[in-house]
Amino acid sequence: MEQFNLHPLISGRWSPRVFTSEVIDKEKISSLFEAARWAPSARNSQPWRFIYASKNDGERWVRLLDILTPSNKVWAQHASHLVLACVAKVDLSSNSIRKSALYDLGLAVANFTFQANSLGIYIRNMGGFESSKAILNFSIPSEIEPVVVLALGYPDETISSNPDFDVPIKTRRERAATNKFVFNGSWKDLVW
């Protein structure tokens, strides 16, 4: 496969399931949300919303951990922070659906992720959570949709495998070749 000169924050990104016990300091956490704040969005709508807790936050931490599926709770309980990323899917000023809201949230989470990685903080995104429980636990209004949970922390690279999983901690990242998803022409020209 052809190799390109990617920025190290892109080529070096990975998603750990084992974190050190170190809690990320408040200043660094604030910088991650500041990076998300500067993400582009359609018509500058900024539809992202975040609920977060540190593992030292007691009841707030328990409520976030509570929404995860059992298989994610096993390892995510050791993260420094959990973040529930949500999106405002309806523009209340015009009562219209924001078609690009999920895309905009993705851009904000990408900014958040790359800022984190620049500080040595790594993130694992989780779709394995109960949206209905998140809505209940955090009194989320109907125009807001919970989308993904992020586990943040400093990766523990001293451990070669996680006893909770039958997989190595850091595996080779694989991606589809660009010719599988990029084409110049009409859709029918895409070769699967």
Coordinates of N, CA and C in Angstrom, one line a residue:
M1 N 0.8 -1.2 0.0 CA 0.0 0.0 0.0 C 0.9 1.2 0.0
E2 N 0.5 2.2 -0.8 CA 1.2 3.5 -0.9 C 1.3 4.2 0.5
Q3 N 2.4 4.7 0.9 CA 2.6 5.4 2.1 C 2.6 6.9 1.9
F4 N 2.0 7.7 2.8 CA 2.0 9.1 2.7 C 2.6 9.7 4.0
N5 N 3.1 10.9 3.9 CA 3.7 11.6 5.0 C 2.6 12.2 5.8
L6 N 2.0 11.5 6.8 CA 0.9 12.0 7.6 C 1.5 12.7 8.9
H7 N 0.8 13.6 9.4 CA 1.1 14.2 10.7 C 1.2 13.1 11.7
P8 N 2.2 13.2 12.6 CA 2.3 12.2 13.7 C 1.1 12.1 14.6
L9 N 0.3 13.1 14.7 CA -0.9 13.0 15.6 C -1.9 12.1 14.9
I10 N -1.9 12.0 13.6 CA -2.8 11.1 12.9 C -2.2 9.7 12.8
S11 N -1.0 9.6 12.4 CA -0.4 8.3 12.2 C -0.1 7.6 13.6
G12 N 0.0 8.4 14.6 CA 0.3 7.8 15.9 C -0.9 7.6 16.8
R13 N -2.1 8.0 16.4 CA -3.3 7.9 17.2 C -3.7 6.4 17.3
W14 N -4.1 6.0 18.5 CA -4.6 4.7 18.8 C -5.5 4.8 19.9
S15 N -6.3 3.7 20.2 CA -7.3 3.7 21.2 C -7.1 2.7 22.3
P16 N -6.4 3.1 23.4 CA -6.1 2.1 24.4 C -7.3 1.7 25.2
R17 N -7.2 0.5 25.9 CA -8.2 0.0 26.8 C -7.6 -0.1 28.2
V18 N -6.3 0.2 28.3 CA -5.6 0.2 29.7 C -5.0 1.6 29.9
F19 N -5.3 2.1 31.0 CA -4.8 3.5 31.4 C -4.0 3.4 32.7
T20 N -3.1 4.3 32.9 CA -2.4 4.5 34.1 C -3.4 5.0 35.2
S21 N -3.0 5.0 36.4 CA -3.9 5.6 37.5 C -3.9 7.1 37.6
E22 N -3.0 7.7 36.8 CA -2.9 9.2 36.8 C -4.2 9.9 36.3
V23 N -4.7 10.9 37.1 CA -5.8 11.7 36.7 C -5.3 12.9 35.9
I24 N -6.0 13.1 34.8 CA -5.6 14.3 34.0 C -6.0 15.6 34.7
D25 N -5.1 16.5 34.7 CA -5.4 17.8 35.5 C -6.4 18.6 34.7
K26 N -7.0 19.5 35.5 CA -8.2 20.3 35.0 C -7.8 21.2 33.9
E27 N -6.6 21.8 33.9 CA -6.1 22.7 32.8 C -6.0 21.9 31.5
K28 N -5.5 20.7 31.5 CA -5.4 19.9 30.3 C -6.8 19.5 29.8
I29 N -7.7 19.1 30.7 CA -9.1 18.8 30.3 C -9.7 20.0 29.7
S30 N -9.6 21.2 30.3 CA -10.1 22.4 29.7 C -9.6 22.7 28.3
S31 N -8.4 22.4 28.1 CA -7.8 22.6 26.7 C -8.4 21.7 25.7
L32 N -8.9 20.5 26.1 CA -9.5 19.6 25.2 C -10.9 20.2 24.7
F33 N -11.6 20.7 25.7 CA -12.9 21.3 25.3 C -12.7 22.6 24.6
E34 N -11.7 23.3 24.8 CA -11.4 24.5 24.1 C -11.1 24.1 22.6
A35 N -10.3 23.0 22.4 CA -10.1 22.6 21.0 C -11.4 22.2 20.3
A36 N -12.3 21.5 21.0 CA -13.6 21.1 20.5 C -14.4 22.4 20.1
R37 N -14.3 23.4 20.9 CA -15.0 24.7 20.7 C -14.6 25.3 19.4
W38 N -13.4 25.1 19.0 CA -12.9 25.8 17.8 C -13.1 24.9 16.5
A39 N -13.8 23.8 16.6 CA -14.1 23.0 15.4 C -15.1 23.8 14.5
P40 N -14.9 23.6 13.2 CA -15.9 24.2 12.3 C -17.3 23.5 12.4
S41 N -18.3 24.2 12.1 CA -19.7 23.7 12.1 C -20.5 24.4 11.1
A42 N -21.5 23.7 10.5 CA -22.4 24.4 9.5 C -23.1 25.6 10.1
R43 N -22.9 26.7 9.4 CA -23.5 28.0 9.8 C -23.1 28.4 11.3
N44 N -21.9 27.9 11.7 CA -21.4 28.1 13.0 C -22.4 27.8 14.1
S45 N -23.1 26.7 13.9 CA -24.2 26.2 14.8 C -23.7 25.6 16.1
Q46 N -22.4 25.1 16.0 CA -21.8 24.5 17.2 C -22.8 23.6 18.0
P47 N -23.3 22.5 17.4 CA -24.3 21.7 18.0 C -23.8 20.7 19.0
W48 N -22.5 20.7 19.3 CA -22.0 19.7 20.2 C -22.3 20.1 21.7
R49 N -22.5 19.0 22.5 CA -22.7 19.2 23.9 C -21.9 18.1 24.6
F50 N -21.3 18.4 25.7 CA -20.5 17.3 26.4 C -20.8 17.3 27.9
I51 N -20.9 16.1 28.4 CA -21.1 15.9 29.9 C -19.8 15.0 30.3
Y52 N -19.1 15.5 31.3 CA -17.9 14.7 31.6 C -17.8 14.6 33.1
A53 N -16.9 13.6 33.5 CA -16.6 13.4 34.9 C -15.2 12.8 35.0
S54 N -14.5 13.1 36.1 CA -13.3 12.4 36.4 C -13.6 11.3 37.3
K55 N -12.7 10.3 37.4 CA -12.9 9.2 38.3 C -12.9 9.6 39.8
N56 N -12.5 10.8 40.0 CA -12.5 11.4 41.4 C -13.8 12.2 41.7
D57 N -14.8 12.2 40.7 CA -16.0 13.0 40.9 C -17.1 12.3 41.5
G58 N -16.9 11.2 42.2 CA -17.9 10.5 42.9 C -19.1 10.1 42.2
E59 N -20.3 10.7 42.6 CA -21.6 10.3 42.0 C -21.7 10.7 40.5
R60 N -21.1 11.7 40.1 CA -21.1 12.1 38.6 C -20.4 11.0 37.8
W61 N -19.3 10.5 38.3 CA -18.5 9.4 37.7 C -19.4 8.1 37.6
V62 N -20.0 7.8 38.7 CA -20.9 6.6 38.8 C -22.0 6.7 37.8
R63 N -22.6 7.9 37.6 CA -23.7 8.0 36.6 C -23.2 7.9 35.2
L64 N -22.0 8.3 34.9 CA -21.5 8.1 33.6 C -21.1 6.7 33.3
L65 N -20.4 6.1 34.3 CA -20.0 4.7 34.2 C -21.2 3.8 34.0
D66 N -22.3 4.2 34.7 CA -23.5 3.4 34.7 C -24.2 3.2 33.3
I67 N -23.9 4.2 32.4 CA -24.6 4.1 31.1 C -23.8 3.1 30.1
L68 N -22.6 2.7 30.5 CA -21.8 1.9 29.6 C -22.3 0.4 29.6
T69 N -22.1 -0.3 28.5 CA -22.4 -1.7 28.5 C -21.4 -2.4 29.4
P70 N -21.8 -3.6 29.9 CA -20.9 -4.3 30.8 C -19.5 -4.5 30.2
S71 N -19.3 -4.8 29.0 CA -18.0 -5.1 28.4 C -17.2 -3.8 28.3
N72 N -17.8 -2.7 28.3 CA -17.0 -1.4 28.3 C -16.7 -1.0 29.7
K73 N -17.6 -1.2 30.7 CA -17.4 -0.9 32.1 C -16.1 -1.5 32.6
V74 N -15.9 -2.8 32.2 CA -14.8 -3.6 32.7 C -13.5 -2.8 32.6
W75 N -13.2 -2.2 31.5 CA -11.9 -1.5 31.3 C -12.1 0.0 31.5
A76 N -13.2 0.6 31.1 CA -13.4 2.1 31.2 C -13.4 2.6 32.6
Q77 N -13.7 1.8 33.6 CA -13.7 2.2 35.0 C -12.3 2.7 35.4
H78 N -11.2 2.3 34.7 CA -9.9 2.7 35.0 C -9.4 4.0 34.3
A79 N -10.2 4.5 33.4 CA -9.9 5.7 32.7 C -9.8 6.9 33.7
S80 N -9.1 8.0 33.3 CA -9.1 9.2 34.1 C -10.4 9.9 34.1
H81 N -11.0 10.0 32.9 CA -12.2 10.8 32.6 C -13.1 10.0 31.7
L82 N -14.4 10.2 31.8 CA -15.4 9.8 30.8 C -16.1 11.0 30.3
V83 N -16.4 11.0 29.0 CA -17.1 12.2 28.4 C -18.2 11.6 27.5
L84 N -19.4 12.1 27.8 CA -20.6 11.7 26.9 C -20.7 12.9 25.9
A85 N -20.5 12.5 24.6 CA -20.6 13.5 23.6 C -22.1 13.5 23.0
C86 N -22.7 14.6 23.0 CA -24.1 14.7 22.5 C -24.2 15.7 21.4
V87 N -25.3 15.7 20.8 CA -25.5 16.7 19.7 C -26.9 17.3 19.8
A88 N -27.0 18.6 19.5 CA -28.3 19.3 19.4 C -28.8 19.1 18.0
K89 N -29.7 18.1 17.8 CA -30.1 17.8 16.5 C -31.2 18.7 15.9
V90 N -31.8 19.5 16.8 CA -32.8 20.5 16.3 C -32.3 21.9 16.6
D91 N -32.5 22.8 15.6 CA -32.2 24.2 15.8 C -33.5 24.8 16.4
L92 N -33.4 25.1 17.7 CA -34.7 25.6 18.3 C -35.1 27.0 17.8
S93 N -34.2 27.8 17.3 CA -34.6 29.1 16.8 C -35.4 29.0 15.5
S94 N -35.2 28.0 14.7 CA -36.0 27.8 13.5 C -36.8 26.6 13.5
N95 N -36.7 25.8 14.6 CA -37.4 24.5 14.7 C -37.1 23.6 13.5
S96 N -35.9 23.6 13.0 CA -35.5 22.7 11.9 C -34.5 21.7 12.3
I97 N -34.4 20.6 11.6 CA -33.4 19.6 11.9 C -32.1 20.0 11.3
R98 N -31.0 19.9 12.1 CA -29.7 20.2 11.7 C -29.1 18.9 11.0
K99 N -29.1 18.9 9.7 CA -28.7 17.8 8.9 C -27.2 17.4 9.1
S100 N -26.4 18.4 9.4 CA -25.0 18.2 9.5 C -24.5 18.1 11.0
A101 N -25.5 18.0 11.9 CA -25.1 18.1 13.3 C -24.2 16.9 13.7
L102 N -24.4 15.7 13.3 CA -23.5 14.6 13.6 C -22.1 14.8 13.0
Y103 N -22.1 15.3 11.8 CA -20.8 15.6 11.2 C -20.0 16.7 12.0
D104 N -20.8 17.7 12.4 CA -20.2 18.8 13.2 C -19.6 18.2 14.5
L105 N -20.4 17.4 15.2 CA -19.9 16.8 16.4 C -18.7 16.0 16.2
G106 N -18.6 15.2 15.0 CA -17.4 14.5 14.7 C -16.2 15.4 14.6
L107 N -16.4 16.5 14.0 CA -15.3 17.5 13.8 C -14.8 17.9 15.2
A108 N -15.7 18.2 16.1 CA -15.4 18.7 17.4 C -14.7 17.6 18.2
V109 N -15.1 16.3 18.1 CA -14.5 15.2 18.8 C -13.1 15.0 18.2
A110 N -12.9 15.2 16.9 CA -11.6 15.0 16.2 C -10.6 16.1 16.8
N111 N -11.1 17.4 16.9 CA -10.2 18.4 17.5 C -9.9 18.0 18.9
F112 N -10.8 17.6 19.7 CA -10.7 17.1 21.1 C -9.6 16.0 21.1
T113 N -9.7 15.1 20.2 CA -8.8 13.9 20.2 C -7.4 14.3 19.9
F114 N -7.2 15.1 18.9 CA -5.8 15.5 18.5 C -5.2 16.4 19.5
Q115 N -6.0 17.3 20.1 CA -5.4 18.1 21.2 C -5.0 17.2 22.4
A116 N -5.8 16.2 22.7 CA -5.5 15.2 23.7 C -4.2 14.5 23.4
N117 N -4.1 14.0 22.2 CA -2.9 13.2 21.8 C -1.7 14.1 21.8
S118 N -1.8 15.4 21.5 CA -0.6 16.3 21.6 C -0.1 16.4 23.0
L119 N -1.0 16.1 24.0 CA -0.6 16.2 25.4 C -0.3 14.8 26.0
G120 N -0.2 13.8 25.2 CA 0.0 12.4 25.7 C -1.2 11.7 26.2
I121 N -2.3 12.3 26.0 CA -3.6 11.7 26.5 C -4.2 11.0 25.4
Y122 N -4.8 9.8 25.6 CA -5.4 9.0 24.6 C -6.8 8.7 24.9
I123 N -7.6 8.5 23.8 CA -9.0 8.3 23.9 C -9.5 7.1 23.2
R124 N -10.4 6.4 23.8 CA -11.1 5.3 23.2 C -12.6 5.7 23.1
N125 N -13.1 5.7 21.9 CA -14.5 6.0 21.6 C -15.4 4.8 21.8
M126 N -16.5 5.0 22.4 CA -17.4 3.8 22.7 C -18.8 4.1 22.2
G127 N -19.3 3.2 21.3 CA -20.7 3.3 21.0 C -21.5 2.4 21.9
G128 N -20.8 1.6 22.7 CA -21.5 0.6 23.6 C -21.9 1.3 24.9
F129 N -23.1 2.0 24.8 CA -23.7 2.6 26.0 C -25.2 2.7 25.8
E130 N -25.9 2.8 26.9 CA -27.4 2.9 26.8 C -27.8 4.3 26.7
S131 N -28.3 4.7 25.6 CA -28.7 6.1 25.3 C -29.9 6.5 26.3
S132 N -30.8 5.6 26.4 CA -32.0 5.9 27.3 C -31.5 6.1 28.7
K133 N -30.6 5.3 29.2 CA -30.0 5.5 30.6 C -29.3 6.8 30.7
A134 N -28.6 7.2 29.6 CA -27.9 8.5 29.6 C -28.9 9.7 29.8
I135 N -30.0 9.6 29.0 CA -31.0 10.6 29.0 C -31.6 10.7 30.4
L136 N -31.9 9.6 31.0 CA -32.4 9.5 32.4 C -31.4 10.0 33.4
N137 N -30.2 9.5 33.4 CA -29.2 9.9 34.4 C -28.8 11.3 34.4
F138 N -28.9 12.0 33.2 CA -28.5 13.4 33.1 C -29.6 14.4 32.7
S139 N -30.8 13.9 32.8 CA -32.0 14.8 32.4 C -31.8 15.5 31.1
I140 N -31.3 14.7 30.1 CA -31.0 15.3 28.8 C -32.4 15.6 28.0
P141 N -32.5 16.8 27.6 CA -33.8 17.2 26.9 C -33.9 16.5 25.5
S142 N -35.1 16.4 25.0 CA -35.5 15.6 23.8 C -34.7 16.1 22.6
E143 N -34.4 17.4 22.5 CA -33.7 17.9 21.3 C -32.2 17.6 21.3
I144 N -31.7 17.0 22.4 CA -30.3 16.6 22.5 C -30.2 15.0 22.3
E145 N -29.3 14.6 21.5 CA -29.1 13.1 21.3 C -27.7 12.7 21.8
P146 N -27.6 11.8 22.7 CA -26.3 11.2 23.1 C -25.8 10.4 22.0
V147 N -24.5 10.5 21.6 CA -23.9 9.9 20.5 C -22.8 8.9 20.8
V148 N -21.9 9.3 21.6 CA -20.7 8.4 21.9 C -20.1 8.8 23.2
V149 N -19.5 7.8 23.9 CA -18.8 8.1 25.1 C -17.3 7.9 24.9
L150 N -16.5 8.8 25.4 CA -15.1 8.8 25.3 C -14.5 8.4 26.6
A151 N -13.5 7.5 26.6 CA -12.7 7.2 27.8 C -11.3 7.9 27.6
L152 N -10.9 8.7 28.5 CA -9.6 9.4 28.4 C -8.6 9.0 29.5
G153 N -7.4 9.0 29.1 CA -6.4 8.8 30.1 C -5.0 8.7 29.5
Y154 N -4.0 8.4 30.3 CA -2.7 8.2 29.9 C -2.5 6.7 29.7
P155 N -2.2 6.2 28.5 CA -2.1 4.8 28.2 C -1.0 4.1 29.1
D156 N -1.3 2.9 29.6 CA -0.3 2.2 30.4 C 0.3 1.2 29.4
E157 N 1.5 1.6 28.9 CA 2.2 0.8 27.9 C 3.1 -0.2 28.6
T158 N 3.1 -0.3 29.9 CA 3.9 -1.3 30.6 C 3.2 -2.6 30.6
I159 N 1.9 -2.6 30.3 CA 1.2 -3.9 30.3 C 1.0 -4.3 28.9
S160 N 1.4 -5.6 28.6 CA 1.4 -6.0 27.2 C 0.0 -6.6 26.8
S161 N -0.8 -7.0 27.8 CA -2.1 -7.4 27.5 C -3.0 -7.1 28.6
N162 N -4.3 -7.0 28.3 CA -5.3 -6.7 29.3 C -5.9 -8.0 29.8
P163 N -5.9 -8.3 31.1 CA -6.5 -9.5 31.6 C -8.0 -9.6 31.4
D164 N -8.6 -8.5 31.1 CA -10.1 -8.5 30.9 C -10.4 -8.8 29.4
F165 N -9.4 -8.9 28.6 CA -9.6 -9.1 27.2 C -8.6 -10.1 26.7
D166 N -8.9 -10.9 25.7 CA -8.0 -11.8 25.1 C -7.3 -11.2 23.9
V167 N -6.9 -10.0 24.1 CA -6.2 -9.3 22.9 C -5.0 -8.5 23.5
P168 N -4.0 -8.3 22.6 CA -2.9 -7.4 23.1 C -3.4 -6.0 23.3
I169 N -2.7 -5.2 24.1 CA -3.0 -3.8 24.4 C -3.0 -3.0 23.1
K170 N -1.9 -3.1 22.4 CA -1.7 -2.3 21.2 C -1.5 -3.2 20.0
T171 N -2.4 -3.1 19.1 CA -2.4 -4.0 17.9 C -2.1 -3.1 16.7
R172 N -1.7 -3.8 15.6 CA -1.4 -3.0 14.4 C -2.8 -2.4 13.9
R173 N -2.7 -1.2 13.6 CA -3.9 -0.5 13.0 C -4.0 -0.8 11.6
E174 N -5.2 -1.2 11.1 CA -5.4 -1.5 9.7 C -6.6 -0.6 9.2
R175 N -6.4 -0.1 8.0 CA -7.4 0.7 7.4 C -7.6 0.3 5.9
A176 N -8.8 0.5 5.4 CA -9.0 0.1 4.0 C -8.2 1.1 3.1
A177 N -7.8 0.5 2.0 CA -7.0 1.3 1.0 C -7.9 2.4 0.5
T178 N -7.3 3.6 0.2 CA -8.2 4.7 -0.3 C -9.0 4.4 -1.5
N179 N -8.5 3.5 -2.4 CA -9.2 3.2 -3.6 C -10.5 2.5 -3.3
K180 N -10.7 2.1 -2.0 CA -11.9 1.4 -1.6 C -13.0 2.4 -1.3
F181 N -12.7 3.7 -1.0 CA -13.7 4.6 -0.6 C -13.5 6.0 -1.3
V182 N -12.6 6.2 -2.1 CA -12.4 7.5 -2.9 C -12.4 7.2 -4.3
F183 N -13.3 7.9 -5.1 CA -13.3 7.7 -6.5 C -13.6 9.0 -7.2
N184 N -13.2 9.1 -8.4 CA -13.3 10.3 -9.3 C -14.3 9.9 -10.4
G185 N -15.5 10.3 -10.2 CA -16.5 9.9 -11.2 C -17.8 9.7 -10.5
S186 N -18.7 8.9 -11.1 CA -20.0 8.6 -10.5 C -19.9 7.4 -9.5
W187 N -20.9 7.2 -8.7 CA -20.9 6.2 -7.7 C -20.7 4.8 -8.3
K188 N -21.2 4.6 -9.5 CA -21.1 3.3 -10.2 C -19.6 2.9 -10.5
D189 N -18.8 4.0 -10.6 CA -17.3 3.8 -10.9 C -16.5 3.2 -9.7
L190 N -17.1 3.3 -8.5 CA -16.4 2.8 -7.3 C -16.3 1.3 -7.4
V191 N -15.0 0.8 -7.3 CA -14.8 -0.6 -7.3 C -14.7 -1.1 -5.9
W192 N -15.6 -2.0 -5.5 CA -15.6 -2.6 -4.2 C -14.8 -3.7 -4.2

